[in-house]
Amino acid sequence: MSDVMLSLQSVSKTFHVGNTPVRAVDAVSFDVNAGECLAIVGESGSGKSTIGNMILGIYPPSEGRIAFRGEPLPDKRALSHRRAIQLVQQNPLSALNPRRSIGASLRLALDTHNIGARGERMAHAATLLEEVGLDPAYLKRSPASLSGGQRQRVAIARALACDSELVVLDEPTSALDVLVQARVLKLLNDLRARRQLTYVFITHDLSVVRNIADRVAVFEKGKMVELNAVETIFSAPSHPYTRRLIGAVPVVTSDELALRDRLMENVNVAR
Ligand code: ADP
Ligand code: MG
């Protein structure tokens, strides 16, 4: 039996835009097992980020329950949950304070959660950068001086800083070109194996999940229409909407996709 880390039971979210209710998430149930990568895939507006935000405790479900390690998520976000469940989002610039150096941002995460001895936190920040493949000299740099891929590595380092167990990745590679994407995906795979992390990997692009996800949940208009092992999703998709997503023309060329898949093949993921 796998060890369930996160459980959603009949979770719905209705937003009210003026007088109009918008049912962003509609009676969704699934478990995420410890150590797995569950991908959440669907077109823009299908409710993916809303699911992620409820898992992070940014807002509560309108109906249903979310449990983390068997305990219901509290309505108000506790510091312990903020430490255990971290977010990496599409645009790391919006997550990193532009006036703070990379070192100061990492240090702030360590201070907030009181991790390690005060005097050792800068050294800890340096090892976090090395872990995500960046030179510790980047501690002194500003977010604006980094490339998109480097910034995403910093955002990942910050998520790792608090020894989180579950990372919600919301379109983490969608703003990156296809080769940078491959390297960041490889890093995420390596880190998951090394640190025994659990991922909820949100993306509108089904092609990126092939090499990272164990299972894929497919969302259409707030409803989960299919949840299957990644191999099944690609070889025998059961829902017509999944087949449409697979058939969707990628915005990159097939040569680039083949190259990305080749780069990713060298990755050994502990399952
Ligand atoms: P996705 O991440 O799949 O693109 P979202 O979860 O962001 O989708 O949005 C799902 C639906 O909920 C959309 O119709 C969106 O307009 C609506 N929505 C999301 N967040 C809010 C909000 N804070 N207020 C009102 N409507 C929202
Ligand atoms: Mg979204």
Coordinates of C-alpha atoms and ligand atoms in Angstrom, one line a residue:
M1 CA 0.0 0.0 0.0
S2 CA 1.3 3.4 -0.8
D3 CA 1.4 6.0 1.8
V4 CA -1.1 8.8 1.0
M5 CA 0.3 12.3 1.5
L6 CA -2.5 14.4 0.3
S7 CA -6.2 13.6 -0.2
L8 CA -8.9 15.6 -1.8
Q9 CA -12.5 14.5 -1.2
S10 CA -15.3 16.0 -3.3
V11 CA -13.6 19.3 -3.4
S12 CA -15.3 22.2 -5.2
K13 CA -14.6 25.9 -5.5
T14 CA -17.1 28.5 -6.6
F15 CA -16.0 32.1 -7.1
H16 CA -18.5 34.9 -7.3
V17 CA -17.7 37.4 -10.0
G18 CA -20.3 40.1 -9.4
N19 CA -23.6 38.2 -9.1
T20 CA -22.3 35.4 -11.3
P21 CA -21.1 32.2 -9.7
V22 CA -18.1 30.6 -11.4
R23 CA -17.6 26.9 -10.6
A24 CA -13.8 26.7 -11.0
V25 CA -13.5 23.2 -9.5
D26 CA -16.3 20.8 -9.4
A27 CA -16.5 17.8 -7.0
V28 CA -12.9 16.6 -7.5
S29 CA -11.4 13.6 -5.5
F30 CA -7.9 12.2 -5.7
D31 CA -5.0 11.1 -3.6
V32 CA -1.4 12.0 -4.0
N33 CA 1.0 9.3 -2.7
A34 CA 4.2 10.1 -0.8
G35 CA 7.1 10.3 -3.3
E36 CA 5.0 10.4 -6.5
C37 CA 4.6 13.1 -9.1
L38 CA 1.0 13.6 -9.9
A39 CA 0.4 15.9 -13.0
I40 CA -2.7 18.0 -13.3
V41 CA -3.3 18.8 -16.9
G42 CA -5.9 20.8 -18.8
E43 CA -6.6 23.8 -20.9
S44 CA -6.4 27.3 -19.6
G45 CA -9.3 28.0 -17.3
S46 CA -9.9 24.3 -16.4
G47 CA -9.3 24.9 -12.7
K48 CA -5.7 23.7 -12.3
S49 CA -4.3 26.7 -10.4
T50 CA -7.4 26.8 -8.2
I51 CA -6.7 23.2 -7.1
G52 CA -3.1 24.2 -6.5
N53 CA -4.1 27.2 -4.4
M54 CA -6.5 25.2 -2.3
I55 CA -3.7 22.6 -1.7
L56 CA -1.4 25.4 -0.6
G57 CA -4.1 26.6 1.7
I58 CA -4.2 30.0 0.0
Y59 CA -8.0 29.7 0.1
P60 CA -10.3 27.0 1.4
P61 CA -12.6 24.8 -0.8
S62 CA -16.3 25.9 -1.0
E63 CA -17.2 22.3 -0.4
G64 CA -15.3 19.1 0.3
R65 CA -12.2 18.3 2.3
I66 CA -8.5 18.3 1.8
A67 CA -6.3 16.3 4.1
F68 CA -2.5 16.5 4.4
R69 CA -0.9 13.5 6.0
G70 CA -4.3 12.5 7.3
E71 CA -5.1 15.8 9.0
P72 CA -7.6 18.3 7.5
L73 CA -5.9 21.4 6.2
P74 CA -6.8 24.3 8.5
D75 CA -8.8 27.2 7.1
K76 CA -6.0 29.6 8.2
R77 CA -2.6 28.7 6.8
A78 CA -0.4 27.5 9.6
L79 CA 3.4 28.2 9.5
S80 CA 4.0 24.4 9.6
H81 CA 1.9 23.9 6.5
R82 CA 3.6 26.7 4.7
R83 CA 6.8 25.0 5.5
A84 CA 5.7 21.5 4.4
I85 CA 3.9 22.5 1.2
Q86 CA 5.8 24.8 -1.1
L87 CA 4.9 26.5 -4.4
V88 CA 7.0 27.0 -7.5
Q89 CA 5.1 29.1 -10.0
Q90 CA 5.4 30.0 -13.7
N91 CA 6.9 33.4 -13.3
P92 CA 9.6 33.4 -10.6
L93 CA 10.1 37.1 -11.0
S94 CA 6.7 37.7 -9.3
A95 CA 7.8 35.4 -6.4
L96 CA 11.3 37.0 -5.9
N97 CA 11.5 40.5 -4.5
P98 CA 13.4 42.4 -7.1
R99 CA 15.2 44.6 -4.5
R100 CA 16.5 41.6 -2.7
S101 CA 19.6 39.7 -3.7
I102 CA 19.2 36.0 -4.3
G103 CA 21.1 35.3 -1.1
A104 CA 18.8 37.6 0.9
S105 CA 15.7 35.9 -0.5
L106 CA 17.0 32.4 0.4
R107 CA 18.1 33.7 3.8
L108 CA 14.6 35.1 4.4
A109 CA 13.0 31.7 3.8
L110 CA 15.5 30.1 6.3
D111 CA 14.8 32.9 8.8
T112 CA 11.0 32.6 8.5
H113 CA 11.1 28.9 9.3
N114 CA 14.0 29.2 11.7
I115 CA 16.0 26.6 9.9
G116 CA 19.6 26.0 11.0
A117 CA 21.8 28.2 13.2
R118 CA 21.6 32.0 12.3
G119 CA 25.4 32.2 11.6
E120 CA 25.2 29.3 9.2
R121 CA 22.3 30.4 7.0
M122 CA 24.3 32.1 4.3
A123 CA 26.5 29.0 3.9
H124 CA 23.3 26.9 3.8
A125 CA 21.9 29.3 1.1
A126 CA 25.1 28.7 -0.9
T127 CA 24.7 24.9 -0.7
L128 CA 21.0 25.2 -1.8
L129 CA 22.2 27.1 -4.9
E130 CA 24.8 24.4 -5.7
E131 CA 22.0 21.8 -5.3
V132 CA 20.1 23.4 -8.1
G133 CA 23.1 23.8 -10.3
L134 CA 24.0 27.4 -9.7
D135 CA 27.3 28.9 -8.6
P136 CA 27.2 30.3 -5.0
A137 CA 28.5 33.6 -6.5
Y138 CA 24.8 34.1 -7.5
L139 CA 24.0 34.8 -3.9
K140 CA 25.0 38.4 -4.5
R141 CA 23.1 38.8 -7.8
S142 CA 19.7 40.4 -8.3
P143 CA 16.8 38.4 -9.8
A144 CA 16.7 40.8 -12.8
S145 CA 20.3 39.9 -13.7
L146 CA 19.4 36.1 -14.1
S147 CA 18.0 34.3 -17.1
G148 CA 14.5 32.7 -16.9
G149 CA 16.0 29.3 -16.3
Q150 CA 18.3 30.5 -13.6
R151 CA 15.5 32.3 -11.8
Q152 CA 13.4 29.2 -11.9
R153 CA 16.3 27.4 -10.3
V154 CA 16.4 30.0 -7.5
A155 CA 12.7 29.6 -7.0
I156 CA 13.2 25.8 -6.7
A157 CA 16.1 26.4 -4.2
R158 CA 13.8 28.5 -2.1
A159 CA 11.1 25.8 -2.1
L160 CA 13.8 23.3 -0.9
A161 CA 15.1 25.7 1.8
C162 CA 12.4 24.7 4.3
D163 CA 12.8 21.0 3.7
S164 CA 9.3 20.8 2.3
E165 CA 7.7 17.5 1.6
L166 CA 5.2 18.5 -1.1
V167 CA 5.9 20.9 -3.9
V168 CA 3.1 22.4 -6.0
L169 CA 4.7 23.3 -9.3
D170 CA 2.3 25.5 -11.3
E171 CA 3.4 25.7 -14.9
P172 CA 7.1 25.7 -13.7
T173 CA 8.6 25.5 -17.2
S174 CA 5.9 27.1 -19.4
A175 CA 7.7 30.4 -19.7
L176 CA 11.0 28.7 -20.7
D177 CA 12.2 27.6 -24.1
V178 CA 12.3 24.0 -24.8
L179 CA 15.9 23.2 -24.1
V180 CA 15.9 25.2 -20.8
Q181 CA 12.7 23.4 -20.0
A182 CA 14.4 20.0 -20.4
R183 CA 17.2 21.0 -18.0
V184 CA 14.8 22.3 -15.4
L185 CA 12.7 19.1 -15.7
K186 CA 15.8 17.0 -15.3
L187 CA 16.7 18.9 -12.2
L188 CA 13.2 18.5 -10.8
N189 CA 13.4 14.7 -11.4
D190 CA 16.9 14.5 -9.8
L191 CA 15.7 16.5 -6.7
R192 CA 12.6 14.4 -6.3
A193 CA 14.7 11.2 -6.2
R194 CA 17.4 12.7 -4.0
R195 CA 15.1 14.4 -1.4
Q196 CA 12.2 12.0 -1.7
L197 CA 9.8 14.8 -2.6
T198 CA 6.2 14.6 -3.7
Y199 CA 5.1 16.8 -6.6
V200 CA 1.8 18.1 -7.8
F201 CA 2.9 19.2 -11.3
I202 CA 0.4 21.6 -13.0
T203 CA 0.6 22.2 -16.7
H204 CA -1.5 23.0 -19.8
D205 CA 1.1 21.2 -21.9
L206 CA 0.6 17.4 -21.8
S207 CA 3.9 16.9 -23.6
V208 CA 6.0 18.0 -20.6
V209 CA 4.6 15.4 -18.2
R210 CA 5.7 12.3 -20.1
N211 CA 9.1 12.2 -18.4
I212 CA 8.2 13.6 -15.0
A213 CA 4.8 12.3 -13.9
D214 CA 3.8 8.9 -12.4
R215 CA 0.1 9.6 -12.9
V216 CA -1.8 12.2 -14.7
A217 CA -5.2 13.8 -13.7
V218 CA -6.9 15.4 -16.7
F219 CA -9.2 18.4 -16.1
E220 CA -11.8 19.9 -18.3
K221 CA -13.9 22.9 -17.1
G222 CA -13.3 22.2 -13.4
K223 CA -14.0 18.5 -13.6
M224 CA -11.5 15.6 -13.4
V225 CA -12.3 13.6 -16.5
E226 CA -9.5 11.0 -16.3
L227 CA -6.8 9.9 -13.8
N228 CA -4.4 7.3 -15.0
A229 CA -0.8 6.2 -15.0
V230 CA 1.3 8.3 -17.4
E231 CA 1.9 5.4 -19.8
T232 CA -1.8 4.7 -20.1
I233 CA -2.6 8.4 -20.7
F234 CA -0.3 8.3 -23.7
S235 CA -0.9 4.8 -25.0
A236 CA -4.6 4.3 -24.2
P237 CA -6.3 7.6 -23.2
S238 CA -9.8 6.8 -22.1
H239 CA -11.5 10.2 -22.4
P240 CA -12.1 12.1 -25.7
Y241 CA -10.8 15.3 -24.1
T242 CA -7.5 13.6 -23.2
R243 CA -7.2 12.4 -26.8
R244 CA -7.7 16.0 -28.0
L245 CA -5.0 17.2 -25.6
I246 CA -2.6 14.6 -27.0
G247 CA -3.5 15.5 -30.5
A248 CA -3.0 19.3 -29.9
V249 CA -0.3 20.7 -32.1
P250 CA 2.7 21.6 -30.0
V251 CA 4.0 25.1 -30.3
V252 CA 7.5 23.8 -30.7
T253 CA 8.7 21.7 -33.6
S254 CA 8.8 17.9 -33.5
D255 CA 12.6 18.0 -33.7
E256 CA 12.8 20.1 -30.6
L257 CA 10.4 17.8 -28.8
A258 CA 12.4 14.7 -29.8
L259 CA 15.6 16.5 -28.5
R260 CA 13.9 17.3 -25.3
D261 CA 12.8 13.7 -24.8
R262 CA 16.3 12.5 -25.6
L263 CA 17.8 14.8 -23.0
M264 CA 15.3 13.6 -20.5
E265 CA 15.9 9.9 -21.2
N266 CA 19.2 10.0 -19.2
V267 CA 17.2 10.6 -16.0
N268 CA 16.8 7.8 -13.6
V269 CA 13.8 8.4 -11.3
A270 CA 13.4 6.4 -8.1
R271 CA 9.8 5.2 -8.2
Ligands
ADP1 P1 -6.2 27.2 -14.9 O1 -5.1 27.4 -13.9 O2 -6.5 25.8 -15.3 O3 -5.9 28.1 -16.1 P2 -7.8 28.6 -13.0 O4 -7.9 27.7 -11.8 O5 -6.9 29.8 -12.9 O6 -7.6 27.8 -14.3 O7 -9.3 29.2 -13.2 C1 -10.5 28.4 -13.3 C2 -11.7 29.3 -13.5 O8 -11.9 30.0 -12.3 C3 -11.6 30.3 -14.6 O9 -12.9 30.5 -15.1 C4 -11.1 31.6 -13.8 O10 -11.6 32.7 -14.5 C5 -11.8 31.4 -12.5 N1 -11.1 32.0 -11.4 C6 -9.9 31.6 -10.9 N2 -9.5 32.4 -9.9 C7 -10.5 33.3 -9.6 C8 -10.7 34.3 -8.7 N3 -9.8 34.6 -7.7 N4 -11.9 35.0 -8.8 C9 -12.8 34.7 -9.7 N5 -12.7 33.8 -10.6 C10 -11.5 33.0 -10.6
MG2 MG -3.3 28.4 -14.0

